[in-house]
Amino acid sequence: MFRRVGRFAVHRPWLTIAGWIVAAVALVLLAPGLKSTTDETEFLPSHYESVQAGKLQEKAFPKTEQPSAIVVFQRSDGGKLTDTDRADVVKVTRGLDDKHRKGVARIVTTPQAVSPNGEIALANIVATDRNSQDGTLPKAVKDLREDAKGLLDGTHLKAGFTGQAATNLDAQESSGDTDAMIMSATLLLIIVLLLVIFRSPLIALMPVLIIALVFAVALGLIGTAAHLGGLKADNSISAILIVVLFGVGTDYILFLLFRYREELRAGQQPKEALTNAVARVGETIASAAGAVIVAFLALLLSTMGMMRAMGPSLAIAVGVTLVAALTLVPAVFSLLGTKAFWPSKAWKKRPRNRVANGLGSLVARRPAAIAALSAAVLAALALGALSFKAQFDTDSQLPQKLESVQAMKDLQRGFSAGQSDPAMVYVESRGGALDKGALGTYKKELAGIDGVGGVSDPVVSPDGTVAQYSVVLKYRPTEDKAIELAGGTLRDSAHKAAPDGAKAYVGGTSAVLADVEKAVNHDYKLVFPIAGLAIMVILGLLLRSLVAPLYLMIAVALGFGATLGSTVWLFQDLQHKNGLLFMLPVIVYLFVVAIGTDYNILMVARLREEVRRGVPAREAVRTAVARSAPTIASAAIILAGTFGVLLLADNSMLQQMGFAVAFGILLTAFVMAMLLVPTVTSLLGHKAWWPGHQDAPRPGFAAETVPSQGRGRHRGVEEEIHS
């Protein structure tokens, strides 16, 4: 099948390229844009209490006004506010309110909005629609910041904006800068590394142009799927999508180009060499992409909408990349022919490389020692994963220089940290109106909970069946202590102390994050095992073996643990952080386990190809490692580099993600794929292919490429990379 696909693309290149261009233009013009959301409750199923609390609020208190942002006033010298300063706070607040910014219902302050120590005053920015996701409110906050500068002139005050809308604005702007940086650094890195590897400007630029076209098609398909299927994409998907497409796409293109050059060096004509290259590595690329797609689609089993949205989006992107690697790439290089390698002449001869040849010989001579050593290294690094602690305080990961972060610190000088986003407790009667006397007693019960800074008087719904309490915690809403309190003591006490005949619900940001933590722990136990089994099935279909997939997945599990453990030691232990990004294990699973499996598949497929030629097992391992090592090394360095650019971001979450994936990819390539997998395969011998006979010699294999025997042991196997 892959030979037929390759032959069509190679011999009808203009038709193939035209089809891709038409598809890209049509999707860019017609496909709807991606929708995004910042409402955490939309990412949780309805049985979680925080979601039920949100629905009860919408039903019983549709006009409830919670501040979407807060203006924090203080004196420029940090002293106590004078009577004149307090009058200026009122004056500035009215001035801001008079601007009538779109999305803002009102901006208000009260005498009670001055802190007990007299140093801080607050003004609440109330949105016209608290559920708006169109970016209107963050834009209003941005405009109000500029408005405040003029209004503060002539006073002794300074002001900062914080709260959810302000934090979202700062996060979006910071992320926007990061996206641009990631795109620029990724493109530059890919071009430079390809130029170094192939010494050809065309090959350095062409994959970037191809992947850019693929990006347009993938984005259009994702947008269409989101529109037709109601898929919601988290606003963090853009940076991840860029890295996945350029990283994985470059990998698949390298798989094909290295094999294409190998076939040219064997004396074949360009079109024949390109067709044979697709035929040879097509199954490997398809299997590698299939493993990644299955791993991403396994996220559909997640209880979190954020992961369910990310999974199909990334699966679509990888699927488009697969089709492009088997059709668009051969078509483009069919037109270019050997001119693609200009001015390099490396495609005409087989340069020797003592490193790759020496590695192949070493792996073939000392399989047991190398297998034990590489497994021990991975196992030692994996020990760090045992102390992994999930960190749900995403706000603390933002750059400290952001205004919303600094304003929150200022607010905490005078008020409880939870003032900006209190927890919400609802009491619903199961029959008849609530007893007002009992509601007063209930308020005292809530106020007596350790960690609670204050409780508002109950607001009763018009029908008298639901009461609402605003509970200010002493901790920031996203802080670990607030999450633990809202999901633990506060929730338990609220349930226990609820008036007779009534049921209590705890909602708000802290409660939502507590439920997210439960959902993540649930997903770890469900998604990972199912995804692992699915990848094993794909490996089994590719290798027609039951044994090989088992030890390959054990190796992958070691790689997963080693990656997570190394990240824990670097960020959590050496940098003394309270914990790591709670999504980090999922990210490592997505990009190290799923994508890193590509290199194992490439190595094992080449091992199988070599043994089918009828050469001795040791020679097959030596040749497979030496021939595959340059491809794997080049692909891994580029893929690791694309993720490594995330280390340049100010956001600690992106730094953790960048290091974990980059280091994990390098471990997978240089330790697992080049050392552990071939040595274990060599030690198992024929048993590795049980119950089939995939290692049995097959007619025609030895004749299709230049055999490695007969050139002398001292010359070794020649590298596939220009040195």
XYZ file of C-alpha atoms in Angstrom, residues 99-105 127-128 134-141 143-144:
19
model
C -15.779 55.771 31.166
C -18.522 53.155 30.585
C -16.126 50.603 29.176
C -17.759 47.790 27.227
C -18.385 44.713 29.365
C -18.300 46.677 32.642
C -21.614 47.184 34.451
C -19.014 42.776 34.673
C -22.222 42.999 32.657
C -15.270 36.841 24.202
C -12.372 38.791 25.706
C -14.430 41.970 26.219
C -13.724 42.268 29.947
C -9.922 41.788 29.748
C -9.850 44.476 27.061
C -11.900 46.745 29.331
C -9.404 46.186 32.146
C -8.322 50.337 28.848
C -9.148 51.126 32.482
